[in-house]
């Protein structure tokens, strides 16, 4: 959802079938914004995935994954946190499934300001504290840790695809930030 | 989702295609629990849909509907509130899309305690205040208004299908009830 | 809390006693951000209280009031909504007491970025839809209705006292806004 | 707030002054329900403080403490978690200050069902994951770890003072439990 690589998890559908389904059904996703907390629960750093596009510009994204058939939200979160942050990240999954927001992506005519060329998607968005080390994946996505102020700056929020930068504001507002 | 009638909104899929998709993709739903509030925002009454099954037992359910392709969560909520409560109900849709809970239904091997024979479904659950009059639909579902205490009683919560009774507890706990 | 008029609700304390208590105990407040919603629950307008200071600059604030001894949060909200918006405003108080945020004000050395010269205060912050007409109070506070975009602009958020502008961001982020 | 020992934190007030203030101002508290989570964020165990009263009956309570003048909510939470669970508990404080509920205690004529003989108190209630070992304090309060089902049983919820048992239901409903 966040990057234009082939979907690594087609579930029980092959690529052709998944493409067909995407043209007629909304897909369910989870999105996670990794953070580092101090001992008092305050957000000290925000972890954003990024990679340079062909023009050398940075494109930021979140940990994100489609909920597969018969897979729970918590399993989906864990699978994609491990895939994008490595197995030593030690993420702390949320106690409640109540997300800080629900993001609606549309391929066109978006009423939410969020777009996804490939599909109509509904994403449950969570902030996930990470205690361990994060490791770059092989396939180009890296993790950038930055202060909340940096993460909220237009230089960063404008470099997300599909308007996702506004989810940074929403996540940090939920964590008591705001300007 | 709540009753065994044919899905009235197959979206851009015909019944056969929808059945096929349901066997391989999770479906997204919204569920709404209608309530009447006093002037101070306290829940005075809870509205539950019901109908008698062939044995004469009452089966309760919520306002519920599948999110169709290119339809927003708010549109889906409004469509199904009007369909189930009538056009004079005057529902007040939530300010935030953050649901009070997210319910996960599985056709078998449910890890959440919630089941739906037909499909794997993820439902965003909202409490929706209603100010106007509710009217029975033609096709058998009626609305029962009752006190929060009644709605929380085992006589009611046990008469929901698929374990949905626990969502009444979660909704009312969110509204500051608890025993 | 938002303006420097004498506290209109000293409760069972006279002014001298209240001043003494304020030097040694945190005070509990409620703050409400009035909004107008469309039929789908989306925020269309934000209502901010304002008045011109002696230099002719506008100072914005929220509906705000101290929780008095033996008064409930809901009663306090209603009292201050009626006082600041008039008796025809028809506010819809929240179903849940869970606030969208908790604001901590300190008279000095603030760790939250929020300050209040007079006291250490903890405020429970709510967004409150208003359906009726709002009317200026006699004592100078008026209500300005504006779009969410305007309310989030630095021209407005910088004209709040004590850093309260950031609560506008937090309230609107909770209502799914963000830049 | 939870037990009848002298308040260990009179802040800048001596006992006499604090007693006088309690007769005329609401006090602000934080309450924390410690939990143990599995790797997927699900509540596995609930930690309740208890002690036997003079008749040998168990009385349960939460981690609880008054917010002192100039002390933040996060500091107050940490202070009382350490005091009641020991310094090796490794609590994970919440990312957001938004509590799962706000509890209102009144000394008489309670409109919330919650009572506190000593005072009118407003408590911000949080669920706090604990990763380390909890240790009994010297002064009689011990920690009982039990399953969510046990914590929700009437045998436990009825043994809280002042109606606090209903907060267990609210906390676990927020964490997706419900019957």
Coordinates of C-alpha atoms in Angstrom, one line a residue, chain B residues 42 98 100-102 111-112 152 157 165-167 169-179, chain D residues 42 98 100-102 111-112 152 157 165-167 169-179:
Chain B
X42 CA -26.0 10.1 29.1
X98 CA -12.2 6.3 15.7
X100 CA -15.3 2.4 20.2
X101 CA -14.0 -1.0 19.2
X102 CA -13.1 -3.0 16.1
X111 CA -9.6 -16.0 18.0
X112 CA -11.9 -13.2 19.0
X152 CA -26.6 -5.5 29.4
X157 CA -26.8 -10.3 25.3
X165 CA -23.7 -9.5 22.7
X166 CA -20.2 -8.7 24.1
X167 CA -20.2 -5.6 21.9
X169 CA -20.9 -4.4 27.0
X170 CA -18.0 -2.7 25.2
X171 CA -20.3 0.1 23.8
X172 CA -21.8 0.8 27.2
X173 CA -18.5 0.6 29.0
X174 CA -17.2 3.2 26.6
X175 CA -20.2 5.3 27.6
X176 CA -19.2 4.9 31.2
X177 CA -21.4 1.9 32.2
X178 CA -20.1 -1.2 34.0
X179 CA -21.1 -3.7 36.6
Chain D
X42 CA -3.6 -9.1 24.4
X98 CA -6.4 10.2 26.8
X100 CA -9.9 4.8 28.9
X101 CA -12.4 6.5 31.2
X102 CA -12.8 9.3 33.7
X111 CA -24.6 10.5 40.3
X112 CA -21.9 8.1 38.9
X152 CA -14.4 -9.7 35.7
X157 CA -15.6 -6.9 41.3
X165 CA -15.4 -2.8 40.4
X166 CA -17.1 -1.4 37.4
X167 CA -13.9 0.2 36.3
X169 CA -15.3 -3.9 33.2
X170 CA -14.6 -0.6 31.5
X171 CA -10.9 -1.2 31.3
X172 CA -11.2 -4.7 29.9
X173 CA -14.0 -3.7 27.5
X174 CA -11.6 -1.1 26.2
X175 CA -9.1 -3.9 25.8
X176 CA -11.7 -5.8 23.7
X177 CA -13.2 -8.0 26.5
X178 CA -16.9 -8.3 27.1
X179 CA -19.5 -10.9 28.1

